PDB file of C-alpha atoms in Angstrom:
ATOM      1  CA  UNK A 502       2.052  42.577  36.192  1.00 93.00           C
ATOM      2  CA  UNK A 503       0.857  42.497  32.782  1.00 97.00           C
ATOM      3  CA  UNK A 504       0.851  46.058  30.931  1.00 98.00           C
ATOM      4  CA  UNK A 505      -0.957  47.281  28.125  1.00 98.00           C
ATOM      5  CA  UNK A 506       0.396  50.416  26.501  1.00 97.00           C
ATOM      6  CA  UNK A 507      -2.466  52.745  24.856  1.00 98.00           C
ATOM      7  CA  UNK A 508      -1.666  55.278  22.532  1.00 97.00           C
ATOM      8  CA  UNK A 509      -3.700  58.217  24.482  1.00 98.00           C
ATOM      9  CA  UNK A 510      -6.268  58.384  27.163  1.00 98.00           C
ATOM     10  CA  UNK A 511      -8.962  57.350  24.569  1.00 98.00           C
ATOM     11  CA  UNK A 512      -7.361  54.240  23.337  1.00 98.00           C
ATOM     12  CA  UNK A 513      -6.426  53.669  27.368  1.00 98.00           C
ATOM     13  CA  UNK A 514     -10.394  53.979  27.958  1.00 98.00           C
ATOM     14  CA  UNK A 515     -11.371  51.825  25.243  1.00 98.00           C
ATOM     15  CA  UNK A 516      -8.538  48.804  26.517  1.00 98.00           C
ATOM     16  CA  UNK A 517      -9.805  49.155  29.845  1.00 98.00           C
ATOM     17  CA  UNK A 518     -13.384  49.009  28.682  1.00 98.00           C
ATOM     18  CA  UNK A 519     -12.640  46.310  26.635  1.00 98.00           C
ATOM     19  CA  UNK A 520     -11.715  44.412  29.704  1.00 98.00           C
ATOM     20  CA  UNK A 521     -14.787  45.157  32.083  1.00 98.00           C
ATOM     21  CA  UNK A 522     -16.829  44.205  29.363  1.00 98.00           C
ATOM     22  CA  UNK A 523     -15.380  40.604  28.929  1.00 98.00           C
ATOM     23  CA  UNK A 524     -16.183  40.353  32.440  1.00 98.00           C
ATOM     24  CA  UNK A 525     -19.502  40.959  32.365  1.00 98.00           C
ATOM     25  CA  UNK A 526     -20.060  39.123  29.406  1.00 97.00           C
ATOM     26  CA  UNK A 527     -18.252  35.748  31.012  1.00 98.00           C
ATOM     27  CA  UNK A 528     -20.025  36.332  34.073  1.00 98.00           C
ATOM     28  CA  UNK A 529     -23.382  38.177  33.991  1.00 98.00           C
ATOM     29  CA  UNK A 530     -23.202  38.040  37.857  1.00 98.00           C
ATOM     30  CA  UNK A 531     -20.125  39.349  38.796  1.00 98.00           C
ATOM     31  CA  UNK A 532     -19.040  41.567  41.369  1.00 98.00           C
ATOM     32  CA  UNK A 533     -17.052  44.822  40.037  1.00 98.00           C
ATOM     33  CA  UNK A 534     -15.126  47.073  42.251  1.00 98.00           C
ATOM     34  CA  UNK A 535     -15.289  50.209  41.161  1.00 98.00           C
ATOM     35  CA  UNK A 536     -13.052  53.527  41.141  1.00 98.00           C
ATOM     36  CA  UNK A 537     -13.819  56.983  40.630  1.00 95.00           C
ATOM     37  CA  UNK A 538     -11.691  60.394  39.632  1.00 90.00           C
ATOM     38  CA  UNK A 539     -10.828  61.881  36.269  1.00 92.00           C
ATOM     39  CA  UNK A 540      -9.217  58.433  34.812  1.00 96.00           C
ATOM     40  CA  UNK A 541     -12.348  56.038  34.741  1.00 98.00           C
ATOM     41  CA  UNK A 542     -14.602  58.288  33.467  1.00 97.00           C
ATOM     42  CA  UNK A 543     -13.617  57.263  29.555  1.00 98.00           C
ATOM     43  CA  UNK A 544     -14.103  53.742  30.434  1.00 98.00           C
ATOM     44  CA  UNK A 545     -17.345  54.071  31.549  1.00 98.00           C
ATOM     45  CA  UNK A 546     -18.556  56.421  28.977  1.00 98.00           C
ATOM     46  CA  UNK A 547     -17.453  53.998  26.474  1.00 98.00           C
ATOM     47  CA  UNK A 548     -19.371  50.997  28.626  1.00 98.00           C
ATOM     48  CA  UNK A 549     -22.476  53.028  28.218  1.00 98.00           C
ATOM     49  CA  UNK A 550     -22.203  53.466  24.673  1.00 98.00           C
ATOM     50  CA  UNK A 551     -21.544  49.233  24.286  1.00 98.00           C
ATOM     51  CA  UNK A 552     -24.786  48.828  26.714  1.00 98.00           C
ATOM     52  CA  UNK A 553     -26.731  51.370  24.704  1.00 98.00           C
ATOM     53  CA  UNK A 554     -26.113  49.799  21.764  1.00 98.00           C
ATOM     54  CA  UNK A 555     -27.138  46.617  23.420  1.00 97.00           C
ATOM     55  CA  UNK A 556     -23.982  44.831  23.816  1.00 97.00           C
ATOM     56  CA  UNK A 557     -23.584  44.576  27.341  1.00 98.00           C
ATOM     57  CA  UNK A 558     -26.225  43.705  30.412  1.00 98.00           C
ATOM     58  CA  UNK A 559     -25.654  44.681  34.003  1.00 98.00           C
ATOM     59  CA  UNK A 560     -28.486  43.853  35.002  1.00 98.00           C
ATOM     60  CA  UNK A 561     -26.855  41.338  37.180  1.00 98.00           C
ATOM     61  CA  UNK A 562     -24.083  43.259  38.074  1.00 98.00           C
ATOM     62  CA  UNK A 563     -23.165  44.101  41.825  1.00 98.00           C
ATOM     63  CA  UNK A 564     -20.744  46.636  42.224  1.00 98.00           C
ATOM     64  CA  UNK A 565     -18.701  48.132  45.434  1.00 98.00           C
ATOM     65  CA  UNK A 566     -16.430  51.531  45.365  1.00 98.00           C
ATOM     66  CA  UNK A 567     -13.446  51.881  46.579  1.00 97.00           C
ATOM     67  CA  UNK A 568     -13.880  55.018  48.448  1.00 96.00           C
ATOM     68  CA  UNK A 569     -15.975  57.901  49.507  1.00 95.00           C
ATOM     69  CA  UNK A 570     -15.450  61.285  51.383  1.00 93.00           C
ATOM     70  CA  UNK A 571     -16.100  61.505  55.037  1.00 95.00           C
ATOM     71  CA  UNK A 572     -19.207  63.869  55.748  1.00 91.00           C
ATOM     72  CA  UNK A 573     -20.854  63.847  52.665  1.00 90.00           C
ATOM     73  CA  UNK A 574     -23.861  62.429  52.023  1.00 88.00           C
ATOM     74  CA  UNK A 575     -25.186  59.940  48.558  1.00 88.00           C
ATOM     75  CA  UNK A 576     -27.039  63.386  47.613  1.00 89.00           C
ATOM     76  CA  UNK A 577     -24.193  65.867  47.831  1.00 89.00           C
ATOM     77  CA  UNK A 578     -22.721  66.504  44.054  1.00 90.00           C
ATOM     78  CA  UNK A 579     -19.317  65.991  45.342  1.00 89.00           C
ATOM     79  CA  UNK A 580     -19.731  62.535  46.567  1.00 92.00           C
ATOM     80  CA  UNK A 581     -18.616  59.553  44.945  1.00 93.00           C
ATOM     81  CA  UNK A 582     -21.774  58.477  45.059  1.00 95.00           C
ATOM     82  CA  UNK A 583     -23.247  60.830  42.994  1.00 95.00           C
ATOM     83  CA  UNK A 584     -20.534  60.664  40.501  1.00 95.00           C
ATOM     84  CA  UNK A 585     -20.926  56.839  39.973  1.00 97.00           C
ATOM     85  CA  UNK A 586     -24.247  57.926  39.409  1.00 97.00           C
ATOM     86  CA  UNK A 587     -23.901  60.743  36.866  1.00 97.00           C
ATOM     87  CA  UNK A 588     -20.906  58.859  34.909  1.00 98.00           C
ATOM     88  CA  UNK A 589     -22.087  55.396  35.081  1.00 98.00           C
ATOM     89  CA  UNK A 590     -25.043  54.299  36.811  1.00 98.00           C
ATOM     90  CA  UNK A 591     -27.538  56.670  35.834  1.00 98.00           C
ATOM     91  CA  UNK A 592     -27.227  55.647  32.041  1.00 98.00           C
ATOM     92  CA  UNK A 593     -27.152  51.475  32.121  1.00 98.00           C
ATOM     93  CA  UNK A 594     -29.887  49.236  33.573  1.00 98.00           C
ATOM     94  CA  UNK A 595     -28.116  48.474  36.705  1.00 98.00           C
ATOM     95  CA  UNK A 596     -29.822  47.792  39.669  1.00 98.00           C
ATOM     96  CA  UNK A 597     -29.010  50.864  41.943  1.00 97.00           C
ATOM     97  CA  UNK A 598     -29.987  48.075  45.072  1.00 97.00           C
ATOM     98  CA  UNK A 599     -26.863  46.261  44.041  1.00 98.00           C
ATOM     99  CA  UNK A 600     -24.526  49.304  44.019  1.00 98.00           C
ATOM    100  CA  UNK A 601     -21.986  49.954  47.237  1.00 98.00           C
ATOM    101  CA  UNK A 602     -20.489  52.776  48.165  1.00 97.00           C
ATOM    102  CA  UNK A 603     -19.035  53.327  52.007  1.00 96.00           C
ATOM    103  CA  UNK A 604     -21.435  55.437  53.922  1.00 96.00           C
ATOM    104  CA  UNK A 605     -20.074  59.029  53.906  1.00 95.00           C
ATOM    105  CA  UNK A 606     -22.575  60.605  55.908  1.00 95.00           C
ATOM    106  CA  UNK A 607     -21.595  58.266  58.629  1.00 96.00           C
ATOM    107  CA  UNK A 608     -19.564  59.995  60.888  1.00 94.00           C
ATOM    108  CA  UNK A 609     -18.890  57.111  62.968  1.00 97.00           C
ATOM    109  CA  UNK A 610     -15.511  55.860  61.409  1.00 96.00           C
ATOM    110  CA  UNK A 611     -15.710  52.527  62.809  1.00 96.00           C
ATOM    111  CA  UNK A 612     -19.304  51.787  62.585  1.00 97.00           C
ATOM    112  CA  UNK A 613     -19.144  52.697  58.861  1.00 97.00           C
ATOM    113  CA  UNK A 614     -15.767  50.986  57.884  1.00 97.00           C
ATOM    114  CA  UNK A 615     -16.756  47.869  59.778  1.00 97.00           C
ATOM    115  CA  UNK A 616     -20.373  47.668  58.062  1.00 97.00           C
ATOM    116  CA  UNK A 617     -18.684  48.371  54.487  1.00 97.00           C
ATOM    117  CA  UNK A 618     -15.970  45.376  55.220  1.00 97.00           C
ATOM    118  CA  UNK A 619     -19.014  43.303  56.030  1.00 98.00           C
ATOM    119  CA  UNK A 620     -20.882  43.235  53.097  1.00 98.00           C
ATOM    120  CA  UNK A 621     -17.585  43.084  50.837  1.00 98.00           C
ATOM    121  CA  UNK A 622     -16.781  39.774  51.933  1.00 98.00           C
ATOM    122  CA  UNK A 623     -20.243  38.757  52.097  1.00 98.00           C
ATOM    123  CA  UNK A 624     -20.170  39.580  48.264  1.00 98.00           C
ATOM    124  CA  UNK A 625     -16.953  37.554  47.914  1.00 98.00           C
ATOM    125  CA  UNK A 626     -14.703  40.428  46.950  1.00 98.00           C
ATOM    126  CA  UNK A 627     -14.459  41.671  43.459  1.00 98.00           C
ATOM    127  CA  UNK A 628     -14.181  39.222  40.514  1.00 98.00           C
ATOM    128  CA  UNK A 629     -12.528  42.640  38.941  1.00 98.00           C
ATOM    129  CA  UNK A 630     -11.338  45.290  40.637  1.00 98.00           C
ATOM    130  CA  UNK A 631     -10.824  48.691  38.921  1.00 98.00           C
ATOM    131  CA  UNK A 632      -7.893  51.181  39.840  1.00 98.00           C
ATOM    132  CA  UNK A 633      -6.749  54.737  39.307  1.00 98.00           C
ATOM    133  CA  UNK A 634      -3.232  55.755  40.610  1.00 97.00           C
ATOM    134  CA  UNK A 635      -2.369  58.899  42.280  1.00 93.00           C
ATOM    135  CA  UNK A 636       0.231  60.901  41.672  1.00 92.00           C
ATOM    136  CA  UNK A 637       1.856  59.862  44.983  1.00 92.00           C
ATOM    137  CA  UNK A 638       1.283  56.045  44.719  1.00 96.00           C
ATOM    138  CA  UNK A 639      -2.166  55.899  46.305  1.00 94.00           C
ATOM    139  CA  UNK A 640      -4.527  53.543  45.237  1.00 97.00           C
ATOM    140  CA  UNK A 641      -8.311  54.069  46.193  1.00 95.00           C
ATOM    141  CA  UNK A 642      -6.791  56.895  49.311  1.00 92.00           C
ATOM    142  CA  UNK A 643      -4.526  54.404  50.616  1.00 95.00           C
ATOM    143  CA  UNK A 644      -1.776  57.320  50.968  1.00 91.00           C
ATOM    144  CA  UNK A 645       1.900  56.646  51.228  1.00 92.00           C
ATOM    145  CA  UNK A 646       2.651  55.492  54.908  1.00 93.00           C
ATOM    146  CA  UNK A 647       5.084  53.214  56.976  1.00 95.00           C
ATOM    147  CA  UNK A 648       2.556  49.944  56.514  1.00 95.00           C
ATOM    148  CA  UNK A 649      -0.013  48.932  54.289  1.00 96.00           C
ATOM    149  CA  UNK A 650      -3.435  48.927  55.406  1.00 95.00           C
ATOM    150  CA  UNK A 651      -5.969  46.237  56.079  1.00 95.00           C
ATOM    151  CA  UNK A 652      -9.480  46.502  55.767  1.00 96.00           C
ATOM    152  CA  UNK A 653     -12.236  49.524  55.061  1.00 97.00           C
ATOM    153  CA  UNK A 654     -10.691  52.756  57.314  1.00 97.00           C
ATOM    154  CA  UNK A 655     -10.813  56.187  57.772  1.00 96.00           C
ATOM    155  CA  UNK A 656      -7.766  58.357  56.368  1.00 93.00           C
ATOM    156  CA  UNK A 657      -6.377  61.658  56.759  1.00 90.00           C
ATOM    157  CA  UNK A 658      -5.750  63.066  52.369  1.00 84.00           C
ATOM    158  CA  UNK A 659      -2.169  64.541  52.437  1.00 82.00           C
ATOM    159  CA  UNK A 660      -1.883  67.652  50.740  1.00 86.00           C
ATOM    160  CA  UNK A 661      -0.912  66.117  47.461  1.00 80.00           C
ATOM    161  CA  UNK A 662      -4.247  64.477  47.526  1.00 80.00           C
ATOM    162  CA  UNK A 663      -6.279  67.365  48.508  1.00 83.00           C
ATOM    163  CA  UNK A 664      -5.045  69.972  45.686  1.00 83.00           C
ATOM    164  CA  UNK A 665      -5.261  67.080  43.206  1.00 79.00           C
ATOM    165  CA  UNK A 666      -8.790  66.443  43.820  1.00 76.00           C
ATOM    166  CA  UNK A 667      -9.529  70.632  44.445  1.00 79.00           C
ATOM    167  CA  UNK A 668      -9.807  70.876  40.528  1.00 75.00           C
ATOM    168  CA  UNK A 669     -13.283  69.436  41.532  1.00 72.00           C
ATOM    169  CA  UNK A 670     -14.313  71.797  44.103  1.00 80.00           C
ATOM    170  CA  UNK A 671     -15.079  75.835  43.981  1.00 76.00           C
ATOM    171  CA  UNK A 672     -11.945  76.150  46.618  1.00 78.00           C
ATOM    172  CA  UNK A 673      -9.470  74.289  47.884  1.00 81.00           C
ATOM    173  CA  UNK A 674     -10.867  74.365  51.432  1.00 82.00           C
ATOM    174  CA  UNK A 675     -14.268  72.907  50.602  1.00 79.00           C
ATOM    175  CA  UNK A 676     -12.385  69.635  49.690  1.00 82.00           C
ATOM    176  CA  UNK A 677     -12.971  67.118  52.674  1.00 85.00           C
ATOM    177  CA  UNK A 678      -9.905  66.561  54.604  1.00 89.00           C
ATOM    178  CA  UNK A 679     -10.984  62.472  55.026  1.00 92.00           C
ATOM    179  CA  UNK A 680     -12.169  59.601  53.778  1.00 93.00           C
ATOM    180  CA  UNK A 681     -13.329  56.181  54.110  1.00 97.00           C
ATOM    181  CA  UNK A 682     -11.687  53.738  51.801  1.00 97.00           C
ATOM    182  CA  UNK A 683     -10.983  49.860  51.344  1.00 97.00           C
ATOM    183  CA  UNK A 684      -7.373  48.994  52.460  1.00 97.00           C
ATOM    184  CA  UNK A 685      -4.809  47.498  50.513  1.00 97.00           C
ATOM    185  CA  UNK A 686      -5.011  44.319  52.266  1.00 97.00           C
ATOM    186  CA  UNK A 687      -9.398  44.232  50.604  1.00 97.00           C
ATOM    187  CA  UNK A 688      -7.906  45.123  47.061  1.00 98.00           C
ATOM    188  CA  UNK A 689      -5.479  42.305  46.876  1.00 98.00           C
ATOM    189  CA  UNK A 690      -8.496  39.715  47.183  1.00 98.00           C
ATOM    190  CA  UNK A 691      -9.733  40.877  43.711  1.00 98.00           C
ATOM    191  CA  UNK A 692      -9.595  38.222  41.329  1.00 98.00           C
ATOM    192  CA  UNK A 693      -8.390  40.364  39.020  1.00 98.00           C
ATOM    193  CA  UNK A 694      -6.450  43.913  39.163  1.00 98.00           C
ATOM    194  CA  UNK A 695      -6.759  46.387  36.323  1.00 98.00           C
ATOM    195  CA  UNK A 696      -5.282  50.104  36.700  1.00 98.00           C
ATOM    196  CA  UNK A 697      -5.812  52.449  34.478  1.00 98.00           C
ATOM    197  CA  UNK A 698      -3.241  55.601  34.283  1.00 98.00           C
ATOM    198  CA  UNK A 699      -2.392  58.769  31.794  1.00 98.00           C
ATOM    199  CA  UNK A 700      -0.556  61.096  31.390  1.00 97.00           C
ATOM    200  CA  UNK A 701       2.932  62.351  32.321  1.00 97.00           C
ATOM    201  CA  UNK A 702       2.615  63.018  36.328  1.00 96.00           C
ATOM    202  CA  UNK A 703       1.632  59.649  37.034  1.00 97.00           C
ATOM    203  CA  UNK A 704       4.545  58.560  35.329  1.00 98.00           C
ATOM    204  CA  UNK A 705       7.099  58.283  38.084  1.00 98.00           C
ATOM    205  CA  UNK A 706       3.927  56.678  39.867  1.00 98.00           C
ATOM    206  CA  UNK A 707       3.461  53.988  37.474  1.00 98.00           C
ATOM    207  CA  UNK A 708       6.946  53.342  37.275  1.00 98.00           C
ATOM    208  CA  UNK A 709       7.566  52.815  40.962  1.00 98.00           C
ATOM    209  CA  UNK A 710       4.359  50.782  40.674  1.00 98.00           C
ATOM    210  CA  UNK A 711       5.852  48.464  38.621  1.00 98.00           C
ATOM    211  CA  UNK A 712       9.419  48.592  39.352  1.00 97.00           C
ATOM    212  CA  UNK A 713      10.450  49.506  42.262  1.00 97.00           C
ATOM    213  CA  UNK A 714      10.884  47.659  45.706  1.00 98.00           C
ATOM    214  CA  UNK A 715       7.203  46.955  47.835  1.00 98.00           C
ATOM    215  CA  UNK A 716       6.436  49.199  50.109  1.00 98.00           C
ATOM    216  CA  UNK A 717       3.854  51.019  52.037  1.00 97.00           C
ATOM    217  CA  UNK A 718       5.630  54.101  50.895  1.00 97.00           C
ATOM    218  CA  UNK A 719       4.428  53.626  47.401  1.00 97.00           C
ATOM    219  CA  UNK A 720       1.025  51.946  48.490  1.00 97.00           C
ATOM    220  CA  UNK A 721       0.356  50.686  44.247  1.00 98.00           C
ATOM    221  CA  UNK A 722       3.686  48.899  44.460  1.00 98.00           C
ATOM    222  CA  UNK A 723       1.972  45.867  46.456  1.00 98.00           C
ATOM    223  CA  UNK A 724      -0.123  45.162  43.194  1.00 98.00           C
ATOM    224  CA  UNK A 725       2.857  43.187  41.877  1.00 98.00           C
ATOM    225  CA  UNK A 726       2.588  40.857  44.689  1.00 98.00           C
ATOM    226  CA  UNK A 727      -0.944  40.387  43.080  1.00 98.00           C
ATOM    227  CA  UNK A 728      -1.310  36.988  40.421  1.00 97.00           C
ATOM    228  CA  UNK A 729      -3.912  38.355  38.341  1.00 98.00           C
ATOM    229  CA  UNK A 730      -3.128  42.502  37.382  1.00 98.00           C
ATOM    230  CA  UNK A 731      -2.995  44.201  34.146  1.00 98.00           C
ATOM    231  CA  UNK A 732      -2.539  47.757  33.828  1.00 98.00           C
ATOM    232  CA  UNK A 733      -3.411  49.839  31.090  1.00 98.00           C
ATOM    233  CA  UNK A 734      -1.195  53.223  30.315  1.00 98.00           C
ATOM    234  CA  UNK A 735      -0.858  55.412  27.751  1.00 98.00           C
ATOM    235  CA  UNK A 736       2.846  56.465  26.469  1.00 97.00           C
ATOM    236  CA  UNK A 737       3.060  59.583  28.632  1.00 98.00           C
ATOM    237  CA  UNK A 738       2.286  57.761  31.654  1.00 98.00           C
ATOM    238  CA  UNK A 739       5.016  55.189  30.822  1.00 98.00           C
ATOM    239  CA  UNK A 740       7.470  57.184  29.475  1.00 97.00           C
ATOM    240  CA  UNK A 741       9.756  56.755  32.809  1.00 97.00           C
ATOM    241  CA  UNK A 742       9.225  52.546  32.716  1.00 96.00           C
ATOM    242  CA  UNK A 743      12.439  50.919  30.770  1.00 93.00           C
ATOM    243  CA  UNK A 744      11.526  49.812  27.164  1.00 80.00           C
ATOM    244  CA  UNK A 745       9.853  46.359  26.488  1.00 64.00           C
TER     245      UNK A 745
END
């Protein structure tokens, strides 16, 4: 795993952007997986700013998220689908028919998960796939368990989850106690990996991430099994990883 330290979360968004960009720019038709949460949003507010200014085209560009919550719907402001819209989509000339998000208002688990799988591989998987990190080692909510995951699936949050994401929410209880998400197994046939992390309570996260043993207990850890991952840090959320 190759990592790139960043002096704050600004100069972490920038890196990161820096890297989606390139992508785009090599390959006007690529296929982007996308993340949401509080860590992203810097590197897409920075991509807007570089498309506004008219040095990047997405025109092309077909994207699929990692993850959205079980019983909402694209319209609800708490969906992942409405933030990709209000933090990314919304504000570059994308074309909203080539953007993917699992089906949330689908309460059929399987029928939704199965569909979503579908069209991923039809797409070819991500020629970049873009990461947050959870506090607990979850990537997209692949949550710590006793095996990693395969394809698209419906999870129960653990608590951890649910009163990090709350800070979104009015109350605690009005954040949705599932979710659909692509399993570990559909992340590792990215092309490419980049995570983006900051600040000091992802630091044991990103550590274990990159240094300790594989396994499902740590779901991230698997990414250094991957050929092709950068990750992008600032000094707080590295402060735990040995000196390089």
């Amino acid at each position: 795993m190759k990592i790139i330290h960043a002096k704050d979360y600004e100069d972490m968004s920038r890196k990161a952007a820096n890297i989606i960009s390139a992508q785009v720019i090599l390959k006007p038709d690529c296929v982007l997986g996308l993340a949401t949460g509080s860590t992203p949003i810097g590197a897409y507010h920075q991509l807007i700013k570089w498309y506004e200014k008219g040095d990047i085209d997405f025109s092309q560009v077909h994207t699929y998220n990692l993850d959205e919550y079980r019983g909402l719907s694209h319209d609800d402001v708490q969906s992942y689908h409405y933030f990709m819209r209000d933090n990314l989509f919304d504000h570059i000339n994308i074309d909203q028919a080539n953007t993917h998000v699992p089906d949330g208002s689908n309460l059929d688990a399987a029928a939704a998960c199965g569909e979503y799988d579908r069209i991923v591989a039809a797409a070819g998987y991500p020629d970049l796939q873009l990461l947050g990190i959870g506090n607990n080692g979850h990537i997209g909510f692949n949550e710590p368990d006793d095996h990693f995951s395969a394809g698209t699936h419906c999870v129960d949050l653990t608590e951890s989850t649910i009163q990090a994401n709350s800070r979104l929410f009015e109350k605690e209880e009005d954040v949705p106690r599932q979710a659909y998400t692509m399993g570990t197994q559909t992340i590792m046939y990215a092309r490419m990996i980049l995570v983006v992390a900051n600040g000091e309570k992802k630091a044991q996260a990103v550590r274990d991430m990159c240094y300790g043993p594989v396994t499902p207990s740590c779901p991230a850890s698997i990414l250094q099994l991957h050929t092709n991952c950068v990750l992008v840090a600032d000094e707080a959320a590295l402060s735990l990883c040995p000196a390089e």
